[in-house]
Amino acid sequence: MELIPLFTSDPLLQQIILFLGELALLFLIIVAFIGFILFFLFVYAIKTDFFLFPEFLKAGVMFLEGFMRSLFKIFGVPDYEVLQVMVRLHNTLNKKRFTETSVARRAIFIPHCLRAIACPAHLHPEEGLKCRSCGLCSIGYAKKMLQQVGYMVFIVPGSSFIKRLVQEHRPKAIVGIGCLLEVKEGNVMAERYGLVSMGVVSTKDGCVETEVDWDKVFEIALLGIDPQSVPKELRKFLPQ
Ligand code: SF4
């Protein structure tokens, strides 16, 4: 208030500056209020694995990203927890469209780091790893089951392969397996390509012999699939 005369002695201008100041303050209060609501919705999702107002949550966290990051830091919410919730939120929002997509237009991308160290398969420059179903890791079985369901299944060394395969095979929906960052980046890439994506985060990271919860992969993969076309080994993963 006392500083205003330093800038101007024009009463009208003073009024305008005051008004703008109040407006900015009001904006900050609203942003802080929404930020705290989002924060509590986020913590609720972490605790219960259930999302209240998921669209609002996703839009809000994206819009107020910097502010939300600060809040998470102040309250000690670790980055990996935030990313995990964002992946689950993304899946929740995409679930309906994914379920409605025909399996013939779905692809699943398995990272090649899931294979055994002694994997005898070779990398095909166009199609990724050509799994021989040798039994040394779980990929062979999972690939066979998912192909029986009707999926295009690719075992890939990285995102550049995924982009190429997407352009070539034109799926409408994809399931991506990977570490937190890979899944996050995969979701961003999928949105750019207009794909419905569902992510499954690996349970053990690294460069070799990583692990994933295949039950989770099958649960997602079987969304919207006609039970008659599901191999009997996978029927327990059908949604109830
Ligand atoms: S099952 Fe397939 S991916 Fe796994 S080790 Fe054997 S050939 Fe490699």
mmCIF file of N, CA and C in Angstrom, residues 86-151:
data_model
loop_
_atom_site.group_PDB
_atom_site.id
_atom_site.type_symbol
_atom_site.label_atom_id
_atom_site.label_comp_id
_atom_site.label_asym_id
_atom_site.label_seq_id
_atom_site.Cartn_x
_atom_site.Cartn_y
_atom_site.Cartn_z
ATOM 1 N N MET A 86 0.400 -41.890 -10.728
ATOM 2 C CA MET A 86 0.079 -41.306 -12.034
ATOM 3 C C MET A 86 -0.152 -42.406 -13.081
ATOM 4 N N VAL A 87 0.633 -43.476 -13.003
ATOM 5 C CA VAL A 87 0.450 -44.587 -13.950
ATOM 6 C C VAL A 87 -0.906 -45.263 -13.698
ATOM 7 N N ARG A 88 -1.230 -45.484 -12.422
ATOM 8 C CA ARG A 88 -2.514 -46.122 -12.102
ATOM 9 C C ARG A 88 -3.682 -45.219 -12.499
ATOM 10 N N LEU A 89 -3.485 -43.916 -12.297
ATOM 11 C CA LEU A 89 -4.524 -42.950 -12.675
ATOM 12 C C LEU A 89 -4.740 -42.979 -14.186
ATOM 13 N N HIS A 90 -3.644 -43.017 -14.918
ATOM 14 C CA HIS A 90 -3.710 -43.091 -16.381
ATOM 15 C C HIS A 90 -4.487 -44.346 -16.806
ATOM 16 N N ASN A 91 -4.176 -45.473 -16.179
ATOM 17 C CA ASN A 91 -4.879 -46.721 -16.507
ATOM 18 C C ASN A 91 -6.370 -46.614 -16.188
ATOM 19 N N THR A 92 -6.672 -46.019 -15.043
ATOM 20 C CA THR A 92 -8.080 -45.873 -14.647
ATOM 21 C C THR A 92 -8.846 -45.070 -15.687
ATOM 22 N N LEU A 93 -8.226 -43.977 -16.145
ATOM 23 C CA LEU A 93 -8.912 -43.108 -17.108
ATOM 24 C C LEU A 93 -9.033 -43.761 -18.486
ATOM 25 N N ASN A 94 -8.100 -44.648 -18.813
ATOM 26 C CA ASN A 94 -8.112 -45.276 -20.136
ATOM 27 C C ASN A 94 -8.864 -46.599 -20.182
ATOM 28 N N LYS A 95 -9.232 -47.097 -19.000
ATOM 29 C CA LYS A 95 -9.783 -48.457 -18.915
ATOM 30 C C LYS A 95 -10.995 -48.673 -19.827
ATOM 31 N N LYS A 96 -11.915 -47.718 -19.830
ATOM 32 C CA LYS A 96 -13.151 -47.902 -20.600
ATOM 33 C C LYS A 96 -12.840 -48.015 -22.096
ATOM 34 N N ARG A 97 -12.028 -47.072 -22.596
ATOM 35 C CA ARG A 97 -11.703 -47.084 -24.033
ATOM 36 C C ARG A 97 -10.898 -48.317 -24.394
ATOM 37 N N PHE A 98 -10.011 -48.730 -23.476
ATOM 38 C CA PHE A 98 -9.212 -49.931 -23.736
ATOM 39 C C PHE A 98 -10.136 -51.153 -23.823
ATOM 40 N N THR A 99 -11.046 -51.260 -22.883
ATOM 41 C CA THR A 99 -11.984 -52.385 -22.840
ATOM 42 C C THR A 99 -12.806 -52.465 -24.130
ATOM 43 N N GLU A 100 -13.107 -51.308 -24.682
ATOM 44 C CA GLU A 100 -13.956 -51.274 -25.889
ATOM 45 C C GLU A 100 -13.165 -51.524 -27.185
ATOM 46 N N THR A 101 -11.841 -51.589 -27.087
ATOM 47 C CA THR A 101 -11.030 -51.793 -28.298
ATOM 48 C C THR A 101 -10.915 -53.279 -28.619
ATOM 49 N N SER A 102 -11.192 -53.615 -29.849
ATOM 50 C CA SER A 102 -11.097 -55.020 -30.271
ATOM 51 C C SER A 102 -9.670 -55.534 -30.066
ATOM 52 N N VAL A 103 -9.564 -56.784 -29.650
ATOM 53 C CA VAL A 103 -8.234 -57.341 -29.377
ATOM 54 C C VAL A 103 -7.379 -57.389 -30.652
ATOM 55 N N ALA A 104 -8.030 -57.449 -31.796
ATOM 56 C CA ALA A 104 -7.286 -57.469 -33.058
ATOM 57 C C ALA A 104 -6.509 -56.169 -33.268
ATOM 58 N N ARG A 105 -6.937 -55.110 -32.564
ATOM 59 C CA ARG A 105 -6.250 -53.811 -32.702
ATOM 60 C C ARG A 105 -5.431 -53.474 -31.457
ATOM 61 N N ARG A 106 -5.111 -54.501 -30.690
ATOM 62 C CA ARG A 106 -4.307 -54.261 -29.483
ATOM 63 C C ARG A 106 -2.920 -54.884 -29.643
ATOM 64 N N ALA A 107 -1.940 -54.190 -29.101
ATOM 65 C CA ALA A 107 -0.573 -54.737 -29.094
ATOM 66 C C ALA A 107 -0.022 -54.665 -27.678
ATOM 67 N N ILE A 108 0.875 -55.586 -27.393
ATOM 68 C CA ILE A 108 1.526 -55.548 -26.079
ATOM 69 C C ILE A 108 3.039 -55.524 -26.271
ATOM 70 N N PHE A 109 3.672 -54.632 -25.547
ATOM 71 C CA PHE A 109 5.122 -54.479 -25.668
ATOM 72 C C PHE A 109 5.805 -54.940 -24.383
ATOM 73 N N ILE A 110 6.630 -55.966 -24.549
ATOM 74 C CA ILE A 110 7.342 -56.553 -23.409
ATOM 75 C C ILE A 110 8.813 -56.130 -23.514
ATOM 76 N N PRO A 111 9.389 -55.590 -22.453
ATOM 77 C CA PRO A 111 10.801 -55.171 -22.560
ATOM 78 C C PRO A 111 11.728 -56.390 -22.579
ATOM 79 N N HIS A 112 12.753 -56.334 -23.408
ATOM 80 C CA HIS A 112 13.616 -57.509 -23.541
ATOM 81 C C HIS A 112 14.470 -57.771 -22.299
ATOM 82 N N CYS A 113 14.520 -56.770 -21.385
ATOM 83 C CA CYS A 113 15.291 -56.979 -20.152
ATOM 84 C C CYS A 113 14.614 -57.992 -19.223
ATOM 85 N N LEU A 114 13.391 -58.406 -19.546
ATOM 86 C CA LEU A 114 12.724 -59.433 -18.733
ATOM 87 C C LEU A 114 13.272 -60.830 -19.033
ATOM 88 N N ARG A 115 13.967 -60.968 -20.129
ATOM 89 C CA ARG A 115 14.424 -62.310 -20.516
ATOM 90 C C ARG A 115 15.577 -62.783 -19.628
ATOM 91 N N ALA A 116 15.837 -64.082 -19.721
ATOM 92 C CA ALA A 116 16.938 -64.664 -18.943
ATOM 93 C C ALA A 116 18.276 -64.223 -19.543
ATOM 94 N N ILE A 117 19.297 -64.170 -18.696
ATOM 95 C CA ILE A 117 20.621 -63.769 -19.196
ATOM 96 C C ILE A 117 21.074 -64.704 -20.323
ATOM 97 N N ALA A 118 20.758 -65.993 -20.162
ATOM 98 C CA ALA A 118 21.213 -66.972 -21.159
ATOM 99 C C ALA A 118 20.229 -67.127 -22.322
ATOM 100 N N CYS A 119 19.397 -66.131 -22.525
ATOM 101 C CA CYS A 119 18.382 -66.203 -23.591
ATOM 102 C C CYS A 119 19.023 -66.506 -24.955
ATOM 103 N N PRO A 120 18.538 -67.545 -25.636
ATOM 104 C CA PRO A 120 19.142 -67.890 -26.921
ATOM 105 C C PRO A 120 18.532 -67.130 -28.111
ATOM 106 N N ALA A 121 17.544 -66.308 -27.852
ATOM 107 C CA ALA A 121 16.846 -65.640 -28.961
ATOM 108 C C ALA A 121 17.676 -64.498 -29.551
ATOM 109 N N HIS A 122 17.389 -64.193 -30.798
ATOM 110 C CA HIS A 122 18.110 -63.105 -31.471
ATOM 111 C C HIS A 122 17.175 -61.932 -31.704
ATOM 112 N N LEU A 123 17.809 -60.776 -31.783
ATOM 113 C CA LEU A 123 17.030 -59.559 -32.027
ATOM 114 C C LEU A 123 16.799 -59.395 -33.521
ATOM 115 N N HIS A 124 15.546 -59.367 -33.898
ATOM 116 C CA HIS A 124 15.204 -59.134 -35.297
ATOM 117 C C HIS A 124 15.117 -57.616 -35.497
ATOM 118 N N PRO A 125 15.797 -57.084 -36.518
ATOM 119 C CA PRO A 125 15.823 -55.618 -36.658
ATOM 120 C C PRO A 125 14.448 -54.989 -36.860
ATOM 121 N N GLU A 126 13.476 -55.765 -37.363
ATOM 122 C CA GLU A 126 12.143 -55.193 -37.623
ATOM 123 C C GLU A 126 11.150 -55.498 -36.505
ATOM 124 N N GLU A 127 11.245 -56.702 -35.936
ATOM 125 C CA GLU A 127 10.179 -57.158 -35.037
ATOM 126 C C GLU A 127 10.581 -57.315 -33.574
ATOM 127 N N GLY A 128 11.813 -56.971 -33.255
ATOM 128 C CA GLY A 128 12.261 -57.147 -31.879
ATOM 129 C C GLY A 128 12.785 -58.548 -31.635
ATOM 130 N N LEU A 129 12.783 -58.930 -30.372
ATOM 131 C CA LEU A 129 13.359 -60.231 -30.008
ATOM 132 C C LEU A 129 12.457 -61.375 -30.470
ATOM 133 N N LYS A 130 13.065 -62.343 -31.161
ATOM 134 C CA LYS A 130 12.289 -63.500 -31.634
ATOM 135 C C LYS A 130 12.402 -64.603 -30.582
ATOM 136 N N CYS A 131 11.482 -64.569 -29.625
ATOM 137 C CA CYS A 131 11.512 -65.531 -28.512
ATOM 138 C C CYS A 131 11.371 -66.967 -29.029
ATOM 139 N N ARG A 132 12.189 -67.860 -28.494
ATOM 140 C CA ARG A 132 12.125 -69.273 -28.914
ATOM 141 C C ARG A 132 11.347 -70.130 -27.918
ATOM 142 N N SER A 133 10.736 -69.500 -26.952
ATOM 143 C CA SER A 133 9.994 -70.228 -25.910
ATOM 144 C C SER A 133 10.842 -71.339 -25.309
ATOM 145 N N CYS A 134 12.057 -70.976 -24.940
ATOM 146 C CA CYS A 134 12.985 -71.991 -24.434
ATOM 147 C C CYS A 134 12.681 -72.400 -23.003
ATOM 148 N N GLY A 135 11.872 -71.613 -22.322
ATOM 149 C CA GLY A 135 11.515 -71.957 -20.943
ATOM 150 C C GLY A 135 12.454 -71.363 -19.895
ATOM 151 N N LEU A 136 13.461 -70.620 -20.326
ATOM 152 C CA LEU A 136 14.386 -70.038 -19.343
ATOM 153 C C LEU A 136 13.770 -68.838 -18.618
ATOM 154 N N CYS A 137 12.782 -68.217 -19.236
ATOM 155 C CA CYS A 137 12.103 -67.108 -18.539
ATOM 156 C C CYS A 137 10.611 -67.186 -18.839
ATOM 157 N N SER A 138 9.873 -66.274 -18.236
ATOM 158 C CA SER A 138 8.411 -66.334 -18.332
ATOM 159 C C SER A 138 7.865 -65.723 -19.626
ATOM 160 N N ILE A 139 8.722 -65.097 -20.409
ATOM 161 C CA ILE A 139 8.231 -64.429 -21.619
ATOM 162 C C ILE A 139 7.596 -65.422 -22.592
ATOM 163 N N GLY A 140 8.253 -66.556 -22.757
ATOM 164 C CA GLY A 140 7.758 -67.536 -23.729
ATOM 165 C C GLY A 140 6.309 -67.918 -23.462
ATOM 166 N N TYR A 141 6.012 -68.236 -22.209
ATOM 167 C CA TYR A 141 4.650 -68.634 -21.829
ATOM 168 C C TYR A 141 3.674 -67.465 -22.001
ATOM 169 N N ALA A 142 4.082 -66.305 -21.499
ATOM 170 C CA ALA A 142 3.197 -65.138 -21.571
ATOM 171 C C ALA A 142 2.900 -64.779 -23.023
ATOM 172 N N LYS A 143 3.924 -64.830 -23.848
ATOM 173 C CA LYS A 143 3.739 -64.481 -25.255
ATOM 174 C C LYS A 143 2.738 -65.440 -25.913
ATOM 175 N N LYS A 144 2.924 -66.726 -25.638
ATOM 176 C CA LYS A 144 2.029 -67.724 -26.233
ATOM 177 C C LYS A 144 0.574 -67.485 -25.792
ATOM 178 N N MET A 145 0.388 -67.241 -24.503
ATOM 179 C CA MET A 145 -0.966 -67.025 -23.979
ATOM 180 C C MET A 145 -1.594 -65.766 -24.599
ATOM 181 N N LEU A 146 -0.815 -64.703 -24.646
ATOM 182 C CA LEU A 146 -1.362 -63.434 -25.150
ATOM 183 C C LEU A 146 -1.666 -63.524 -26.646
ATOM 184 N N GLN A 147 -0.838 -64.253 -27.350
ATOM 185 C CA GLN A 147 -1.121 -64.440 -28.788
ATOM 186 C C GLN A 147 -2.387 -65.272 -28.984
ATOM 187 N N GLN A 148 -2.589 -66.243 -28.099
ATOM 188 C CA GLN A 148 -3.827 -67.037 -28.202
ATOM 189 C C GLN A 148 -5.057 -66.176 -27.963
ATOM 190 N N VAL A 149 -4.908 -65.185 -27.092
ATOM 191 C CA VAL A 149 -6.028 -64.267 -26.844
ATOM 192 C C VAL A 149 -6.281 -63.399 -28.083
ATOM 193 N N GLY A 150 -5.248 -63.176 -28.856
ATOM 194 C CA GLY A 150 -5.415 -62.387 -30.081
ATOM 195 C C GLY A 150 -4.515 -61.172 -30.170
ATOM 196 N N TYR A 151 -3.628 -61.012 -29.197
ATOM 197 C CA TYR A 151 -2.752 -59.836 -29.159
ATOM 198 C C TYR A 151 -1.611 -59.908 -30.171
#
